[in-house]
Amino acid sequence: MMRGILLICLVVFLGFSLYGLEVGIDYRIGNLALGADRAKSDTTFDGMDFSAWGLDFYAKHKINDNVTIETNFMNDPILRNIGYTQFFYRESILNIGVGPFFGFFNSGLDPILKPGISTIVQLELPGLFFVSFRADSTQNSRLNLDLDYTQERTDVQFGFYVPNAICTINLLNRQYTQKSGMDEIVDSLNEYSFKAEIFQKNTPYKLFLSFGLENLGKNWINSTETVQQYLNSFIVGTALDMNISRGIYIYLDVTHSIYTWGDADLLGIHTPGPGGYMFRGWAGFRINFDQLIPEPPVS
């Protein structure tokens, strides 16, 4: 079924002119996670669970100078399976994006799809600074049936430009809530970070650096008790985006914890994992058809 959805997505995009089309895919793995099947009675964490892996596929098509359409299918460690289609319109200093998103196969076949809405607003003074807000929310947030769920995401970014770098201050939140028996299980991730995209004109690569604090949580809530488990981490990330051939790029990213400590029911846990090393890693590639084929002639 997943392959069928991706195939339909590709067909839709290839229905447009290949000029202006970009597609990409990446793979993720790591041990800095609280597993989806974690039991609330488990108050240990050894960092040896590498099951938090997933794939991310996206396609983007620039229809004209003002309008872009983008779709994305991914397996997120917090939000689970989720797919987006977003329409972006840019006019002067304002960039607005809106579109539906769907959670899929997160509760078996009931429901198959869980709808929501995603909105993005960005104000930018080119070469100086920008401010960006994003909010995603599942429709009908009341959980009445077993395995019903909601997906929520909020991103706030303030960015500014310096010579050969774009710097951003970020506040990111992701939350997944699912009803399981008498419990509502809440998976969450809050991140406060500083990121820098470093580049040099006429060079085939870009370097990304990030520094921040994150709070990873898993709660079980019912009418009689609340079980809370949290991992806090100081994180450092490095990533490399490299043009290896005309129109073909590879992407490598590793985010690792300098220091991780538990809170609430995980109080007392410090720098777990093999040798105390906690990480998330990504590797992927993308193809930009603008650079592979010549621009179509203007009729």
PDB file of C-alpha atoms in Angstrom:
ATOM      1  CA  MET A   1       0.000   0.000   0.000  1.00  0.00           C
ATOM      2  CA  MET A   2       2.806   2.440   0.900  1.00  0.00           C
ATOM      3  CA  ARG A   3       4.511   1.765  -2.456  1.00  0.00           C
ATOM      4  CA  GLY A   4       1.209   2.447  -4.206  1.00  0.00           C
ATOM      5  CA  ILE A   5       0.822   5.809  -2.477  1.00  0.00           C
ATOM      6  CA  LEU A   6       4.372   6.817  -3.443  1.00  0.00           C
ATOM      7  CA  LEU A   7       3.779   5.715  -7.040  1.00  0.00           C
ATOM      8  CA  ILE A   8       0.601   7.798  -7.277  1.00  0.00           C
ATOM      9  CA  CYS A   9       2.508  10.768  -5.864  1.00  0.00           C
ATOM     10  CA  LEU A  10       5.236  10.392  -8.489  1.00  0.00           C
ATOM     11  CA  VAL A  11       2.716  10.095 -11.302  1.00  0.00           C
ATOM     12  CA  VAL A  12       0.975  13.298 -10.193  1.00  0.00           C
ATOM     13  CA  PHE A  13       4.227  15.214 -10.129  1.00  0.00           C
ATOM     14  CA  LEU A  14       5.528  13.774 -13.380  1.00  0.00           C
ATOM     15  CA  GLY A  15       2.295  14.949 -14.945  1.00  0.00           C
ATOM     16  CA  PHE A  16       3.785  18.420 -14.687  1.00  0.00           C
ATOM     17  CA  SER A  17       6.788  19.449 -16.718  1.00  0.00           C
ATOM     18  CA  LEU A  18       9.948  17.918 -15.301  1.00  0.00           C
ATOM     19  CA  TYR A  19      11.424  21.381 -15.313  1.00  0.00           C
ATOM     20  CA  GLY A  20      11.036  22.778 -11.801  1.00  0.00           C
ATOM     21  CA  LEU A  21      10.735  19.319 -10.224  1.00  0.00           C
ATOM     22  CA  GLU A  22      12.876  18.125  -7.311  1.00  0.00           C
ATOM     23  CA  VAL A  23      12.572  14.732  -5.603  1.00  0.00           C
ATOM     24  CA  GLY A  24      14.439  13.284  -2.630  1.00  0.00           C
ATOM     25  CA  ILE A  25      14.529  10.452  -0.138  1.00  0.00           C
ATOM     26  CA  ASP A  26      16.431   9.878   3.109  1.00  0.00           C
ATOM     27  CA  TYR A  27      16.829   7.179   5.748  1.00  0.00           C
ATOM     28  CA  ARG A  28      17.001   7.739   9.510  1.00  0.00           C
ATOM     29  CA  ILE A  29      18.279   5.651  12.415  1.00  0.00           C
ATOM     30  CA  GLY A  30      19.306   6.376  16.006  1.00  0.00           C
ATOM     31  CA  ASN A  31      19.060   5.425  19.663  1.00  0.00           C
ATOM     32  CA  LEU A  32      17.998   8.773  21.174  1.00  0.00           C
ATOM     33  CA  ALA A  33      14.306   7.838  21.363  1.00  0.00           C
ATOM     34  CA  LEU A  34      11.574   6.441  23.583  1.00  0.00           C
ATOM     35  CA  GLY A  35      10.079   3.587  21.548  1.00  0.00           C
ATOM     36  CA  ALA A  36       6.469   3.530  20.363  1.00  0.00           C
ATOM     37  CA  ASP A  37       5.893   0.174  22.086  1.00  0.00           C
ATOM     38  CA  ARG A  38       7.565   1.158  25.362  1.00  0.00           C
ATOM     39  CA  ALA A  39       5.717  -0.112  28.474  1.00  0.00           C
ATOM     40  CA  LYS A  40       4.839   2.387  31.200  1.00  0.00           C
ATOM     41  CA  SER A  41       6.251  -0.003  33.807  1.00  0.00           C
ATOM     42  CA  ASP A  42       9.697   0.250  32.179  1.00  0.00           C
ATOM     43  CA  THR A  43      11.678   2.895  34.061  1.00  0.00           C
ATOM     44  CA  THR A  44      15.057   1.900  32.593  1.00  0.00           C
ATOM     45  CA  PHE A  45      16.809   3.251  29.532  1.00  0.00           C
ATOM     46  CA  ASP A  46      20.040   1.748  28.225  1.00  0.00           C
ATOM     47  CA  GLY A  47      20.171   3.414  24.808  1.00  0.00           C
ATOM     48  CA  MET A  48      20.539   0.081  23.016  1.00  0.00           C
ATOM     49  CA  ASP A  49      17.239   0.246  21.110  1.00  0.00           C
ATOM     50  CA  PHE A  50      17.899   1.188  17.474  1.00  0.00           C
ATOM     51  CA  SER A  51      14.335   0.576  16.282  1.00  0.00           C
ATOM     52  CA  ALA A  52      13.680   4.313  15.775  1.00  0.00           C
ATOM     53  CA  TRP A  53      14.353   4.165  12.058  1.00  0.00           C
ATOM     54  CA  GLY A  54      12.325   5.507   9.144  1.00  0.00           C
ATOM     55  CA  LEU A  55      12.137   6.780   5.571  1.00  0.00           C
ATOM     56  CA  ASP A  56      11.285  10.230   4.273  1.00  0.00           C
ATOM     57  CA  PHE A  57      10.223  10.862   0.657  1.00  0.00           C
ATOM     58  CA  TYR A  58       9.428  14.264  -0.811  1.00  0.00           C
ATOM     59  CA  ALA A  59       8.741  15.873  -4.171  1.00  0.00           C
ATOM     60  CA  LYS A  60       8.555  19.595  -4.927  1.00  0.00           C
ATOM     61  CA  HIS A  61       7.437  21.316  -8.120  1.00  0.00           C
ATOM     62  CA  LYS A  62       7.879  25.014  -8.854  1.00  0.00           C
ATOM     63  CA  ILE A  63       4.956  25.913 -11.087  1.00  0.00           C
ATOM     64  CA  ASN A  64       6.015  29.533 -11.587  1.00  0.00           C
ATOM     65  CA  ASP A  65       7.897  32.271  -9.759  1.00  0.00           C
ATOM     66  CA  ASN A  66       5.101  32.620  -7.196  1.00  0.00           C
ATOM     67  CA  VAL A  67       3.567  29.164  -6.770  1.00  0.00           C
ATOM     68  CA  THR A  68       5.152  25.912  -5.532  1.00  0.00           C
ATOM     69  CA  ILE A  69       3.546  22.597  -4.607  1.00  0.00           C
ATOM     70  CA  GLU A  70       5.252  20.129  -2.292  1.00  0.00           C
ATOM     71  CA  THR A  71       4.382  16.672  -1.000  1.00  0.00           C
ATOM     72  CA  ASN A  72       6.076  14.604   1.681  1.00  0.00           C
ATOM     73  CA  PHE A  73       5.621  11.085   3.064  1.00  0.00           C
ATOM     74  CA  MET A  74       7.591  10.175   6.175  1.00  0.00           C
ATOM     75  CA  ASN A  75       7.851   8.004   9.239  1.00  0.00           C
ATOM     76  CA  ASP A  76       8.650  10.357  12.109  1.00  0.00           C
ATOM     77  CA  PRO A  77       9.817   8.995  15.508  1.00  0.00           C
ATOM     78  CA  ILE A  78       7.231  11.184  17.261  1.00  0.00           C
ATOM     79  CA  LEU A  79       4.429  11.768  14.737  1.00  0.00           C
ATOM     80  CA  ARG A  80       4.564   8.235  13.254  1.00  0.00           C
ATOM     81  CA  ASN A  81       3.398   7.874   9.618  1.00  0.00           C
ATOM     82  CA  ILE A  82       2.370  11.165   8.096  1.00  0.00           C
ATOM     83  CA  GLY A  83       1.939  12.679   4.628  1.00  0.00           C
ATOM     84  CA  TYR A  84       1.679  16.310   3.494  1.00  0.00           C
ATOM     85  CA  THR A  85       0.616  18.223   0.420  1.00  0.00           C
ATOM     86  CA  GLN A  86       1.309  21.940   0.672  1.00  0.00           C
ATOM     87  CA  PHE A  87       0.717  24.814  -1.729  1.00  0.00           C
ATOM     88  CA  PHE A  88       3.027  27.820  -1.347  1.00  0.00           C
ATOM     89  CA  TYR A  89       2.416  31.305  -2.669  1.00  0.00           C
ATOM     90  CA  ARG A  90       5.115  33.992  -2.523  1.00  0.00           C
ATOM     91  CA  GLU A  91       4.451  37.666  -3.018  1.00  0.00           C
ATOM     92  CA  SER A  92       7.103  40.244  -2.169  1.00  0.00           C
ATOM     93  CA  ILE A  93       8.153  39.691   1.481  1.00  0.00           C
ATOM     94  CA  LEU A  94       5.321  37.249   2.291  1.00  0.00           C
ATOM     95  CA  ASN A  95       5.348  33.479   1.752  1.00  0.00           C
ATOM     96  CA  ILE A  96       2.190  31.521   2.675  1.00  0.00           C
ATOM     97  CA  GLY A  97       1.791  27.733   2.627  1.00  0.00           C
ATOM     98  CA  VAL A  98      -1.351  25.744   3.303  1.00  0.00           C
ATOM     99  CA  GLY A  99      -2.549  22.223   2.652  1.00  0.00           C
ATOM    100  CA  PRO A 100      -3.859  18.974   4.086  1.00  0.00           C
ATOM    101  CA  PHE A 101      -1.881  16.339   5.928  1.00  0.00           C
ATOM    102  CA  PHE A 102      -2.838  12.756   6.706  1.00  0.00           C
ATOM    103  CA  GLY A 103      -1.743  10.287   9.326  1.00  0.00           C
ATOM    104  CA  PHE A 104      -1.891   6.834   7.757  1.00  0.00           C
ATOM    105  CA  PHE A 105      -1.779   3.261   9.147  1.00  0.00           C
ATOM    106  CA  ASN A 106      -1.029   4.514  12.680  1.00  0.00           C
ATOM    107  CA  SER A 107      -3.930   2.517  14.119  1.00  0.00           C
ATOM    108  CA  GLY A 108      -4.148  -0.367  11.678  1.00  0.00           C
ATOM    109  CA  LEU A 109      -7.058   0.051   9.263  1.00  0.00           C
ATOM    110  CA  ASP A 110      -9.371   1.962  11.607  1.00  0.00           C
ATOM    111  CA  PRO A 111      -9.019   4.635  10.455  1.00  0.00           C
ATOM    112  CA  ILE A 112      -6.725   4.234   7.441  1.00  0.00           C
ATOM    113  CA  LEU A 113      -6.313   8.010   7.118  1.00  0.00           C
ATOM    114  CA  LYS A 114      -6.541  10.687   9.819  1.00  0.00           C
ATOM    115  CA  PRO A 115      -6.931  14.179   8.257  1.00  0.00           C
ATOM    116  CA  GLY A 116      -5.483  17.476   9.425  1.00  0.00           C
ATOM    117  CA  ILE A 117      -4.434  20.903   8.184  1.00  0.00           C
ATOM    118  CA  SER A 118      -0.970  22.464   7.900  1.00  0.00           C
ATOM    119  CA  THR A 119      -0.278  26.209   7.612  1.00  0.00           C
ATOM    120  CA  ILE A 120       2.995  28.115   7.185  1.00  0.00           C
ATOM    121  CA  VAL A 121       3.556  31.877   7.175  1.00  0.00           C
ATOM    122  CA  GLN A 122       6.961  33.467   6.553  1.00  0.00           C
ATOM    123  CA  LEU A 123       7.907  37.131   6.465  1.00  0.00           C
ATOM    124  CA  GLU A 124      11.303  37.880   4.934  1.00  0.00           C
ATOM    125  CA  LEU A 125      13.470  40.870   4.153  1.00  0.00           C
ATOM    126  CA  PRO A 126      15.941  39.251   1.707  1.00  0.00           C
ATOM    127  CA  GLY A 127      19.508  39.445   2.868  1.00  0.00           C
ATOM    128  CA  LEU A 128      18.521  40.696   6.328  1.00  0.00           C
ATOM    129  CA  PHE A 129      16.189  38.446   8.333  1.00  0.00           C
ATOM    130  CA  PHE A 130      13.044  36.318   8.261  1.00  0.00           C
ATOM    131  CA  VAL A 131      10.399  35.054  10.699  1.00  0.00           C
ATOM    132  CA  SER A 132       8.541  31.787  10.086  1.00  0.00           C
ATOM    133  CA  PHE A 133       5.556  30.161  11.826  1.00  0.00           C
ATOM    134  CA  ARG A 134       4.192  26.679  11.145  1.00  0.00           C
ATOM    135  CA  ALA A 135       1.232  24.919  12.773  1.00  0.00           C
ATOM    136  CA  ASP A 136      -0.104  21.419  11.966  1.00  0.00           C
ATOM    137  CA  SER A 137      -3.097  19.956  13.755  1.00  0.00           C
ATOM    138  CA  THR A 138      -5.316  16.918  13.329  1.00  0.00           C
ATOM    139  CA  GLN A 139      -9.012  17.628  12.832  1.00  0.00           C
ATOM    140  CA  ASN A 140     -11.402  16.354  15.529  1.00  0.00           C
ATOM    141  CA  SER A 141      -8.977  16.237  18.458  1.00  0.00           C
ATOM    142  CA  ARG A 142     -11.329  14.282  20.784  1.00  0.00           C
ATOM    143  CA  LEU A 143     -10.242  10.678  21.316  1.00  0.00           C
ATOM    144  CA  ASN A 144     -13.258   8.449  21.748  1.00  0.00           C
ATOM    145  CA  LEU A 145     -12.267   5.109  20.220  1.00  0.00           C
ATOM    146  CA  ASP A 146      -9.426   2.772  21.093  1.00  0.00           C
ATOM    147  CA  LEU A 147      -6.271   3.498  19.020  1.00  0.00           C
ATOM    148  CA  ASP A 148      -7.666   6.844  17.816  1.00  0.00           C
ATOM    149  CA  TYR A 149      -4.934   9.504  17.740  1.00  0.00           C
ATOM    150  CA  THR A 150      -3.968  13.128  17.073  1.00  0.00           C
ATOM    151  CA  GLN A 151      -0.806  14.617  15.539  1.00  0.00           C
ATOM    152  CA  GLU A 152       0.373  18.151  16.293  1.00  0.00           C
ATOM    153  CA  ARG A 153       3.383  20.173  15.251  1.00  0.00           C
ATOM    154  CA  THR A 154       4.456  23.771  15.928  1.00  0.00           C
ATOM    155  CA  ASP A 155       7.612  25.422  14.554  1.00  0.00           C
ATOM    156  CA  VAL A 156       8.743  29.005  15.211  1.00  0.00           C
ATOM    157  CA  GLN A 157      11.924  30.296  13.555  1.00  0.00           C
ATOM    158  CA  PHE A 158      13.762  33.604  13.523  1.00  0.00           C
ATOM    159  CA  GLY A 159      16.550  33.760  10.969  1.00  0.00           C
ATOM    160  CA  PHE A 160      19.148  36.311   9.972  1.00  0.00           C
ATOM    161  CA  TYR A 161      21.847  36.555   7.334  1.00  0.00           C
ATOM    162  CA  VAL A 162      25.568  37.031   7.871  1.00  0.00           C
ATOM    163  CA  PRO A 163      28.345  36.705   5.269  1.00  0.00           C
ATOM    164  CA  ASN A 164      28.351  33.124   3.908  1.00  0.00           C
ATOM    165  CA  ALA A 165      25.820  31.863   6.477  1.00  0.00           C
ATOM    166  CA  ILE A 166      22.138  31.793   7.350  1.00  0.00           C
ATOM    167  CA  CYS A 167      21.502  31.559  11.100  1.00  0.00           C
ATOM    168  CA  THR A 168      18.232  30.568  12.780  1.00  0.00           C
ATOM    169  CA  ILE A 169      16.883  30.446  16.322  1.00  0.00           C
ATOM    170  CA  ASN A 170      14.298  27.667  16.564  1.00  0.00           C
ATOM    171  CA  LEU A 171      11.483  26.557  18.839  1.00  0.00           C
ATOM    172  CA  LEU A 172      10.082  23.202  17.668  1.00  0.00           C
ATOM    173  CA  ASN A 173       7.354  21.041  19.181  1.00  0.00           C
ATOM    174  CA  ARG A 174       5.910  17.702  18.041  1.00  0.00           C
ATOM    175  CA  GLN A 175       3.239  15.723  19.857  1.00  0.00           C
ATOM    176  CA  TYR A 176       1.411  12.459  19.160  1.00  0.00           C
ATOM    177  CA  THR A 177      -1.485  11.399  21.400  1.00  0.00           C
ATOM    178  CA  GLN A 178      -3.150   7.992  21.094  1.00  0.00           C
ATOM    179  CA  LYS A 179      -5.873   6.296  23.117  1.00  0.00           C
ATOM    180  CA  SER A 180      -4.914   2.795  24.299  1.00  0.00           C
ATOM    181  CA  GLY A 181      -7.425   1.141  26.613  1.00  0.00           C
ATOM    182  CA  MET A 182      -7.928   3.440  29.609  1.00  0.00           C
ATOM    183  CA  ASP A 183      -4.765   5.419  28.844  1.00  0.00           C
ATOM    184  CA  GLU A 184      -3.969   8.328  26.585  1.00  0.00           C
ATOM    185  CA  ILE A 185      -0.328   7.897  25.551  1.00  0.00           C
ATOM    186  CA  VAL A 186       1.455  11.148  24.688  1.00  0.00           C
ATOM    187  CA  ASP A 187       4.777  11.158  22.808  1.00  0.00           C
ATOM    188  CA  SER A 188       6.400  14.588  22.603  1.00  0.00           C
ATOM    189  CA  LEU A 189       9.587  16.350  21.558  1.00  0.00           C
ATOM    190  CA  ASN A 190      10.460  19.970  22.381  1.00  0.00           C
ATOM    191  CA  GLU A 191      13.614  21.472  20.895  1.00  0.00           C
ATOM    192  CA  TYR A 192      15.258  24.854  21.474  1.00  0.00           C
ATOM    193  CA  SER A 193      18.179  25.339  19.119  1.00  0.00           C
ATOM    194  CA  PHE A 194      20.516  27.572  17.157  1.00  0.00           C
ATOM    195  CA  LYS A 195      21.353  26.459  13.618  1.00  0.00           C
ATOM    196  CA  ALA A 196      23.700  27.790  10.952  1.00  0.00           C
ATOM    197  CA  GLU A 197      23.820  26.987   7.241  1.00  0.00           C
ATOM    198  CA  ILE A 198      27.333  27.778   5.998  1.00  0.00           C
ATOM    199  CA  PHE A 199      28.086  28.113   2.294  1.00  0.00           C
ATOM    200  CA  GLN A 200      30.614  29.540  -0.134  1.00  0.00           C
ATOM    201  CA  LYS A 201      29.772  30.798  -3.599  1.00  0.00           C
ATOM    202  CA  ASN A 202      30.747  28.401  -6.418  1.00  0.00           C
ATOM    203  CA  THR A 203      31.483  25.507  -4.061  1.00  0.00           C
ATOM    204  CA  PRO A 204      29.583  22.193  -4.406  1.00  0.00           C
ATOM    205  CA  TYR A 205      28.707  21.754  -0.744  1.00  0.00           C
ATOM    206  CA  LYS A 206      27.022  23.379   2.251  1.00  0.00           C
ATOM    207  CA  LEU A 207      27.732  22.722   5.921  1.00  0.00           C
ATOM    208  CA  PHE A 208      25.092  22.811   8.664  1.00  0.00           C
ATOM    209  CA  LEU A 209      25.786  23.195  12.388  1.00  0.00           C
ATOM    210  CA  SER A 210      23.274  23.093  15.244  1.00  0.00           C
ATOM    211  CA  PHE A 211      23.375  23.444  19.033  1.00  0.00           C
ATOM    212  CA  GLY A 212      20.443  23.071  21.375  1.00  0.00           C
ATOM    213  CA  LEU A 213      18.465  21.587  24.222  1.00  0.00           C
ATOM    214  CA  GLU A 214      15.708  19.054  23.691  1.00  0.00           C
ATOM    215  CA  ASN A 215      13.112  17.423  25.907  1.00  0.00           C
ATOM    216  CA  LEU A 216      11.871  13.990  24.820  1.00  0.00           C
ATOM    217  CA  GLY A 217       8.814  12.722  26.666  1.00  0.00           C
ATOM    218  CA  LYS A 218       6.381   9.829  26.931  1.00  0.00           C
ATOM    219  CA  ASN A 219       3.342  10.062  29.243  1.00  0.00           C
ATOM    220  CA  TRP A 220       0.520   7.662  30.111  1.00  0.00           C
ATOM    221  CA  ILE A 221      -2.552   9.526  31.373  1.00  0.00           C
ATOM    222  CA  ASN A 222      -5.824   8.140  32.746  1.00  0.00           C
ATOM    223  CA  SER A 223      -8.410   9.069  35.372  1.00  0.00           C
ATOM    224  CA  THR A 224      -6.450   7.546  38.267  1.00  0.00           C
ATOM    225  CA  GLU A 225      -2.759   8.078  37.479  1.00  0.00           C
ATOM    226  CA  THR A 226      -0.207   9.818  35.290  1.00  0.00           C
ATOM    227  CA  VAL A 227       3.101   8.161  34.420  1.00  0.00           C
ATOM    228  CA  GLN A 228       5.736  10.546  33.088  1.00  0.00           C
ATOM    229  CA  GLN A 229       9.078   9.711  31.491  1.00  0.00           C
ATOM    230  CA  TYR A 230      11.449  12.363  30.159  1.00  0.00           C
ATOM    231  CA  LEU A 231      14.915  12.500  28.635  1.00  0.00           C
ATOM    232  CA  ASN A 232      16.674  15.872  28.405  1.00  0.00           C
ATOM    233  CA  SER A 233      19.694  16.301  26.141  1.00  0.00           C
ATOM    234  CA  PHE A 234      22.213  18.922  25.132  1.00  0.00           C
ATOM    235  CA  ILE A 235      22.604  18.218  21.416  1.00  0.00           C
ATOM    236  CA  VAL A 236      25.104  19.108  18.696  1.00  0.00           C
ATOM    237  CA  GLY A 237      24.448  18.427  15.038  1.00  0.00           C
ATOM    238  CA  THR A 238      26.571  18.504  11.887  1.00  0.00           C
ATOM    239  CA  ALA A 239      25.327  17.958   8.343  1.00  0.00           C
ATOM    240  CA  LEU A 240      26.793  18.095   4.855  1.00  0.00           C
ATOM    241  CA  ASP A 241      24.858  18.739   1.637  1.00  0.00           C
ATOM    242  CA  MET A 242      27.027  18.006  -1.421  1.00  0.00           C
ATOM    243  CA  ASN A 243      26.480  18.279  -5.177  1.00  0.00           C
ATOM    244  CA  ILE A 244      28.137  15.088  -6.486  1.00  0.00           C
ATOM    245  CA  SER A 245      26.987  15.440 -10.083  1.00  0.00           C
ATOM    246  CA  ARG A 246      24.874  17.735 -12.187  1.00  0.00           C
ATOM    247  CA  GLY A 247      21.501  17.925 -10.456  1.00  0.00           C
ATOM    248  CA  ILE A 248      22.281  15.136  -7.957  1.00  0.00           C
ATOM    249  CA  TYR A 249      22.935  15.857  -4.269  1.00  0.00           C
ATOM    250  CA  ILE A 250      23.687  13.705  -1.233  1.00  0.00           C
ATOM    251  CA  TYR A 251      22.908  14.624   2.358  1.00  0.00           C
ATOM    252  CA  LEU A 252      24.530  13.326   5.556  1.00  0.00           C
ATOM    253  CA  ASP A 253      23.467  14.434   9.022  1.00  0.00           C
ATOM    254  CA  VAL A 254      24.369  13.315  12.546  1.00  0.00           C
ATOM    255  CA  THR A 255      22.873  14.830  15.696  1.00  0.00           C
ATOM    256  CA  HIS A 256      24.351  13.536  18.929  1.00  0.00           C
ATOM    257  CA  SER A 257      23.908  14.212  22.603  1.00  0.00           C
ATOM    258  CA  ILE A 258      26.702  15.807  24.611  1.00  0.00           C
ATOM    259  CA  TYR A 259      24.884  14.933  27.818  1.00  0.00           C
ATOM    260  CA  THR A 260      21.545  13.186  28.441  1.00  0.00           C
ATOM    261  CA  TRP A 261      19.739  12.920  31.772  1.00  0.00           C
ATOM    262  CA  GLY A 262      16.387  11.522  32.831  1.00  0.00           C
ATOM    263  CA  ASP A 263      13.555  13.271  34.634  1.00  0.00           C
ATOM    264  CA  ALA A 264      10.293  12.247  36.363  1.00  0.00           C
ATOM    265  CA  ASP A 265      10.145   8.418  36.323  1.00  0.00           C
ATOM    266  CA  LEU A 266      13.507   8.299  34.517  1.00  0.00           C
ATOM    267  CA  LEU A 267      15.240  10.394  37.170  1.00  0.00           C
ATOM    268  CA  GLY A 268      18.760   9.150  37.841  1.00  0.00           C
ATOM    269  CA  ILE A 269      19.570   8.114  34.264  1.00  0.00           C
ATOM    270  CA  HIS A 270      22.661   9.841  32.879  1.00  0.00           C
ATOM    271  CA  THR A 271      24.391   9.521  29.485  1.00  0.00           C
ATOM    272  CA  PRO A 272      23.119   6.018  28.646  1.00  0.00           C
ATOM    273  CA  GLY A 273      23.843   4.146  25.431  1.00  0.00           C
ATOM    274  CA  PRO A 274      26.936   2.357  24.129  1.00  0.00           C
ATOM    275  CA  GLY A 275      29.805   4.248  25.706  1.00  0.00           C
ATOM    276  CA  GLY A 276      27.357   7.025  26.595  1.00  0.00           C
ATOM    277  CA  TYR A 277      26.850   7.874  22.890  1.00  0.00           C
ATOM    278  CA  MET A 278      23.310   8.878  21.928  1.00  0.00           C
ATOM    279  CA  PHE A 279      22.583   9.950  18.360  1.00  0.00           C
ATOM    280  CA  ARG A 280      20.235  10.301  15.407  1.00  0.00           C
ATOM    281  CA  GLY A 281      21.584   9.945  11.893  1.00  0.00           C
ATOM    282  CA  TRP A 282      20.191  10.714   8.427  1.00  0.00           C
ATOM    283  CA  ALA A 283      21.491   9.893   4.947  1.00  0.00           C
ATOM    284  CA  GLY A 284      19.773  10.636   1.661  1.00  0.00           C
ATOM    285  CA  PHE A 285      19.870  12.118  -1.793  1.00  0.00           C
ATOM    286  CA  ARG A 286      17.817  14.410  -3.998  1.00  0.00           C
ATOM    287  CA  ILE A 287      17.552  15.078  -7.724  1.00  0.00           C
ATOM    288  CA  ASN A 288      16.960  18.559  -9.128  1.00  0.00           C
ATOM    289  CA  PHE A 289      15.596  18.258 -12.665  1.00  0.00           C
ATOM    290  CA  ASP A 290      16.183  21.967 -13.321  1.00  0.00           C
ATOM    291  CA  GLN A 291      19.876  21.151 -13.574  1.00  0.00           C
ATOM    292  CA  LEU A 292      19.432  17.889 -15.497  1.00  0.00           C
ATOM    293  CA  ILE A 293      17.347  19.172 -18.386  1.00  0.00           C
ATOM    294  CA  PRO A 294      17.320  22.529 -20.229  1.00  0.00           C
ATOM    295  CA  GLU A 295      14.618  25.079 -19.462  1.00  0.00           C
ATOM    296  CA  PRO A 296      11.700  24.719 -21.893  1.00  0.00           C
ATOM    297  CA  PRO A 297      11.451  27.472 -24.513  1.00  0.00           C
ATOM    298  CA  VAL A 298       8.954  30.253 -23.941  1.00  0.00           C
ATOM    299  CA  SER A 299       6.126  29.933 -26.454  1.00  0.00           C
TER     300      SER A 299
END
